[in-house]
XYZ file of C-alpha atoms in Angstrom:
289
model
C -30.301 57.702 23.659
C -32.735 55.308 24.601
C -33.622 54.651 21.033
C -30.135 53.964 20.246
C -29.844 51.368 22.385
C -33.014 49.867 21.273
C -31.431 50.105 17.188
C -28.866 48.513 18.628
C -30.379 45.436 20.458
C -32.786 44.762 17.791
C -29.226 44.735 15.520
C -27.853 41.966 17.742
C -30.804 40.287 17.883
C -31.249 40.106 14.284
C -27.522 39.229 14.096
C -27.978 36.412 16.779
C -30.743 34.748 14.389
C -29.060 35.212 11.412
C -25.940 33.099 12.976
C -28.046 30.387 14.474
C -30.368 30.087 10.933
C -26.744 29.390 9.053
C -25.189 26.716 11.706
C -28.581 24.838 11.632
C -28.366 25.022 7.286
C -24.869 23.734 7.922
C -24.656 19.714 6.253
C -23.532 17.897 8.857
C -21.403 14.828 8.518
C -23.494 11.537 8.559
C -21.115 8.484 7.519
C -22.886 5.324 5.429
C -24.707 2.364 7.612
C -23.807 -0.978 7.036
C -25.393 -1.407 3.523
C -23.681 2.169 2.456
C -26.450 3.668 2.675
C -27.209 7.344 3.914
C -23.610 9.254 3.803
C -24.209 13.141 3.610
C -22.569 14.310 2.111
C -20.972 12.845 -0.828
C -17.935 14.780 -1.674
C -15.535 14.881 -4.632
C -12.082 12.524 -4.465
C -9.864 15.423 -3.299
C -12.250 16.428 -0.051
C -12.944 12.707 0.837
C -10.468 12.334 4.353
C -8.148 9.610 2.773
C -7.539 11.190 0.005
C -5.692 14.107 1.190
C -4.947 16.803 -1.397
C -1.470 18.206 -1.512
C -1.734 20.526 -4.351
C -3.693 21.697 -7.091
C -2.118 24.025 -9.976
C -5.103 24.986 -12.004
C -6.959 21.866 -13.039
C -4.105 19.531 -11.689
C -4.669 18.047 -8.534
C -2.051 16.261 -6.766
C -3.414 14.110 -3.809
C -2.097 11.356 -1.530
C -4.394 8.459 -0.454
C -3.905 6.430 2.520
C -6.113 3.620 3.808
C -4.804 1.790 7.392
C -5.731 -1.678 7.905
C -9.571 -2.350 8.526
C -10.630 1.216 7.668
C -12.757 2.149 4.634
C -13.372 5.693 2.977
C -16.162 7.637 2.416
C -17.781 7.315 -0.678
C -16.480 10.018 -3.333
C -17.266 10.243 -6.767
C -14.358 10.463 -9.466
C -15.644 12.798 -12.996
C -11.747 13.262 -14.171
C -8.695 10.847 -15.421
C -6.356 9.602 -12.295
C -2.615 8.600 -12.817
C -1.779 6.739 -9.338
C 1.510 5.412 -8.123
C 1.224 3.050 -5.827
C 4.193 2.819 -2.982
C 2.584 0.283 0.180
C 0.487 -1.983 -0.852
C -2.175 -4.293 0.718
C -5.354 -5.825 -0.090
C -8.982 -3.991 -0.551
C -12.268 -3.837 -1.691
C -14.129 -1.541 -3.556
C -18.129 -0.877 -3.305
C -19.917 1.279 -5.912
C -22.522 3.228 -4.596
C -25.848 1.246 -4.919
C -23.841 -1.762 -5.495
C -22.955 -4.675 -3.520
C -19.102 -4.423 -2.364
C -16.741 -5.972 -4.957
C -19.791 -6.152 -7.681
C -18.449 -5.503 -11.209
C -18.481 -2.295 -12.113
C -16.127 0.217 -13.805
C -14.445 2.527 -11.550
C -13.764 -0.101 -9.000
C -10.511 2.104 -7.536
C -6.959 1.963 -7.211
C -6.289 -1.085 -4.617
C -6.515 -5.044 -5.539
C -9.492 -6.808 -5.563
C -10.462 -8.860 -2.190
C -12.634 -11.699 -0.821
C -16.842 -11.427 -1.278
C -18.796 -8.922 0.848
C -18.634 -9.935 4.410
C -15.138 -11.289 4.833
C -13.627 -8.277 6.486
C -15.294 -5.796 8.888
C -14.446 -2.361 9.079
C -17.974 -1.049 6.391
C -18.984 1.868 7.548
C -16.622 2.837 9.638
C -15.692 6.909 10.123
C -12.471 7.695 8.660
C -9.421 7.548 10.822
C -6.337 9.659 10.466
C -3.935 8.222 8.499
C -0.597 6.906 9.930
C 3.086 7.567 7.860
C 2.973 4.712 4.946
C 5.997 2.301 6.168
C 8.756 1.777 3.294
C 11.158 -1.347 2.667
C 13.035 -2.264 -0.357
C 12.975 -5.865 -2.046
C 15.965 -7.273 -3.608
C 16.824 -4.989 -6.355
C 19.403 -2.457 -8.148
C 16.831 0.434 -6.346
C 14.883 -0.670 -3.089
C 11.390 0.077 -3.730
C 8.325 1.318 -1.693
C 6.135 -1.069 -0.005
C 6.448 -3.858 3.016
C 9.654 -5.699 4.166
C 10.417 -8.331 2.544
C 7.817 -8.436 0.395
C 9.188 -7.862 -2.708
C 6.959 -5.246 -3.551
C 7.246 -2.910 -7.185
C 5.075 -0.300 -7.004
C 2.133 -0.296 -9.511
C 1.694 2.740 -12.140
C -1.531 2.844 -13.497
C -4.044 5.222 -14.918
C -7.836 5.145 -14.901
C -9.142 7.659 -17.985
C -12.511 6.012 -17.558
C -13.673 8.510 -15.400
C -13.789 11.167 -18.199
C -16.451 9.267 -20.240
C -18.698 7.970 -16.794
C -18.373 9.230 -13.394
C -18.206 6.737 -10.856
C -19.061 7.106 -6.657
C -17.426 4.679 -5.096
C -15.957 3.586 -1.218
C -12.580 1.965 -0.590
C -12.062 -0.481 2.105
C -8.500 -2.071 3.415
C -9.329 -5.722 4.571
C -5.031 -6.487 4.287
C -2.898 -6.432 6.868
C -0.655 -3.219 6.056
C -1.676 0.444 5.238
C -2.130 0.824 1.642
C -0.920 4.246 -0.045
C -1.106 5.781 -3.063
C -0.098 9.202 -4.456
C -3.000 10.484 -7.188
C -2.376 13.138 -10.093
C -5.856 14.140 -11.256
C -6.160 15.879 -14.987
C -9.396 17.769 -14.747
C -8.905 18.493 -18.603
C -10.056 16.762 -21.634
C -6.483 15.801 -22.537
C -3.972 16.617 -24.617
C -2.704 15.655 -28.307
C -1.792 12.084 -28.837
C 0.500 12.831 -31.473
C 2.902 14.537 -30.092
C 6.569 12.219 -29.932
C 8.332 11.519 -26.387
C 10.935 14.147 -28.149
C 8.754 16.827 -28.627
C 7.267 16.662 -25.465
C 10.560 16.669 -23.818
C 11.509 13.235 -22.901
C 13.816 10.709 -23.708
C 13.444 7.225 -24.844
C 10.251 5.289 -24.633
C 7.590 6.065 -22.403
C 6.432 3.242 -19.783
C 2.832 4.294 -20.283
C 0.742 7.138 -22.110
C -2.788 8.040 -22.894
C -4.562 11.448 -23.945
C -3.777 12.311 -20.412
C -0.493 11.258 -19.113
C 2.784 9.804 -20.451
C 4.735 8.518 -17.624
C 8.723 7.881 -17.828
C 10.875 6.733 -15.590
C 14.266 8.510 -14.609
C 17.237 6.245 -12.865
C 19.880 7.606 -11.753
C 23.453 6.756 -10.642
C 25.394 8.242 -7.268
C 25.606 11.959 -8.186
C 24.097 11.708 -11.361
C 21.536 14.676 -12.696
C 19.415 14.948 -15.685
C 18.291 17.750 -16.744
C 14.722 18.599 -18.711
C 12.282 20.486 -20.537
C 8.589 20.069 -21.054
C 5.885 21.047 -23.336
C 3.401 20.448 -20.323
C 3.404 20.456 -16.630
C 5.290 17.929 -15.040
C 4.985 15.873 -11.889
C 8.038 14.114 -10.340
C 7.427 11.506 -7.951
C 10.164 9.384 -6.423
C 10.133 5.487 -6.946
C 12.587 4.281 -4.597
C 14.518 4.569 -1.452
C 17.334 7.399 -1.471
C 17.698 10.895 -1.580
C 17.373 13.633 -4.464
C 16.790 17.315 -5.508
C 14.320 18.269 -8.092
C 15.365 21.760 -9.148
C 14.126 24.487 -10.952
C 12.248 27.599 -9.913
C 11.496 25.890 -6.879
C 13.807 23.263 -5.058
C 12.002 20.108 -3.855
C 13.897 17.441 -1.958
C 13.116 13.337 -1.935
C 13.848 11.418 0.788
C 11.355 8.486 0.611
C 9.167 7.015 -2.163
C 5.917 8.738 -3.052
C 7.763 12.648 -2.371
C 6.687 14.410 -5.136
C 7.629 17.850 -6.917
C 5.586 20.013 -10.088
C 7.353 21.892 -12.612
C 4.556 24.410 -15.175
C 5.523 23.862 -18.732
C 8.117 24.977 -20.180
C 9.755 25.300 -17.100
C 13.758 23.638 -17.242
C 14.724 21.572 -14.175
C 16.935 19.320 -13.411
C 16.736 16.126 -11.106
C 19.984 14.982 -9.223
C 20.874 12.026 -7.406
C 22.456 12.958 -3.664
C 22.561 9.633 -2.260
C 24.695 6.583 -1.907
C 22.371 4.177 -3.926
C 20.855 4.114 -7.418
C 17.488 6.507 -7.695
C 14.443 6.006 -9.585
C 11.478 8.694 -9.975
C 8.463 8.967 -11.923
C 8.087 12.023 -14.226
C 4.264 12.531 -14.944
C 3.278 14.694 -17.645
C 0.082 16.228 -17.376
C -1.093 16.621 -20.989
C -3.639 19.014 -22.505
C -4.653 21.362 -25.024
């Protein structure tokens, strides 16, 4: 009996140690000083804070960054082609790790160039939860995301850079208003170039397209639908105020700009228009081999 007891404690003990040898081998979270120097860890663009992921299906990676005003993200590194769509805008700054902020370098990130290093504070500061991006529409047929009365159109860009050079890079907002934008990340190396808008699925002319996306835009009248097909997966992302249904094996509904819905290829689904108001979304395919 007694040296069951004494199997037993030296169990625990050895138990005990174990746990306390992992928690001290755990990285703890050490944000960069003033000169951006010192962050452990650096993480990949889906696991930095800001850039919240929202889904992944295989190597598509949907995520939503959000920067408030004055805050600035870790420093992530980017190895894969971005599409971003952005829906409130405001002014930032990029730094490149080992650089000075706003130095030219490739990879400088998705928001707008601002003023020289120094102009805004905010470096180095831990990352803040993100509040709900505000939404306003300027004067046209479809109110768009962004700030009142600013007239803003969101911006659809794509940075395939990233495939050929990784970058590491922080973000800073030194604007007034939070700045948002929704990410679809093809960790792929691409698809065929050669393949039309109508074999691929689409209709008229694409507003953009490179080995890894072609982006089109759907608009859509009052209780209007359109219905598609695709030769690769599909991201929808609504580009204005209104309301809609994305439908297929899954229903997803779109209330405010940046909502977002994934169809897998080959998959038929249709998008519909439930509101009052003209609707615009964003149909992002995600090409590859």
């Amino acid at each position: 009996m007694v040296r069951a007891l004494t199997s037993s404690s030296c169990v625990a003990a050895a138990l005990f140690v174990a746990v306390v040898a992992l928690q001290g081998q755990q990285a703890t979270w050490q944000p960069p000083d003033e000169q951006g120097q010192g962050q452990t860890p650096v993480m990949p663009v889906h696991q930095e804070p800001h850039h919240r992921q929202l889904f992944q299906s295989g190597p598509m990676r949907i995520i939503d960054l959000q920067i408030p005003p004055g805050d600035v993200s870790w420093f992530h590194s980017h190895e894969w082609p971005v599409f971003y769509l952005t829906v409130a805008d405001s002014q930032t700054r990029t730094q490149v790790l080992g650089l000075e902020w706003g130095a030219r370098a490739r990879g400088a990130g998705p928001g707008r160039a601002g003023p020289p290093a120094g102009a805004a504070p905010g470096a180095g500061a831990v990352p803040a939860a993100p509040p709900a991006a505000p939404a306003a529409p300027p004067a046209a047929a479809a109110p768009r995301a962004g700030g009142a009365g600013r007239g803003f159109r969101p911006r659809l860009f794509s940075d395939v850079s990233y495939a050929t050079q990784a970058v590491t890079h922080r973000i800073q907002n030194i604007g007034t208003t939070l700045y948002r934008a929704i990410g679809v990340i093809n960790e792929t190396q691409g698809g065929d170039e050669a393949v039309t808008e109508e074999a691929a699925g689409f209709t008229g002319k694409a507003e953009s397209a490179n080995r890894w996306f072609r982006i089109h835009r759907v608009a859509l009248a009052p209780g209007a639908k359109a219905s598609h097909q695709h030769k690769a997966p599909v991201v929808v992302l609504q580009d204005s105020e209104g309301k809609g249904l994305a439908s297929g094996p899954m229903t997803f509904e779109f209330a405010e700009p940046g909502q977002w819905g994934y169809f897998d290829a080959g998959v038929r689904h249709e998008i519909s228009n439930t509101g009052a108001g003209r609707l615009e979304f964003i149909e992002v395919e995600v090409r590859r081999k």
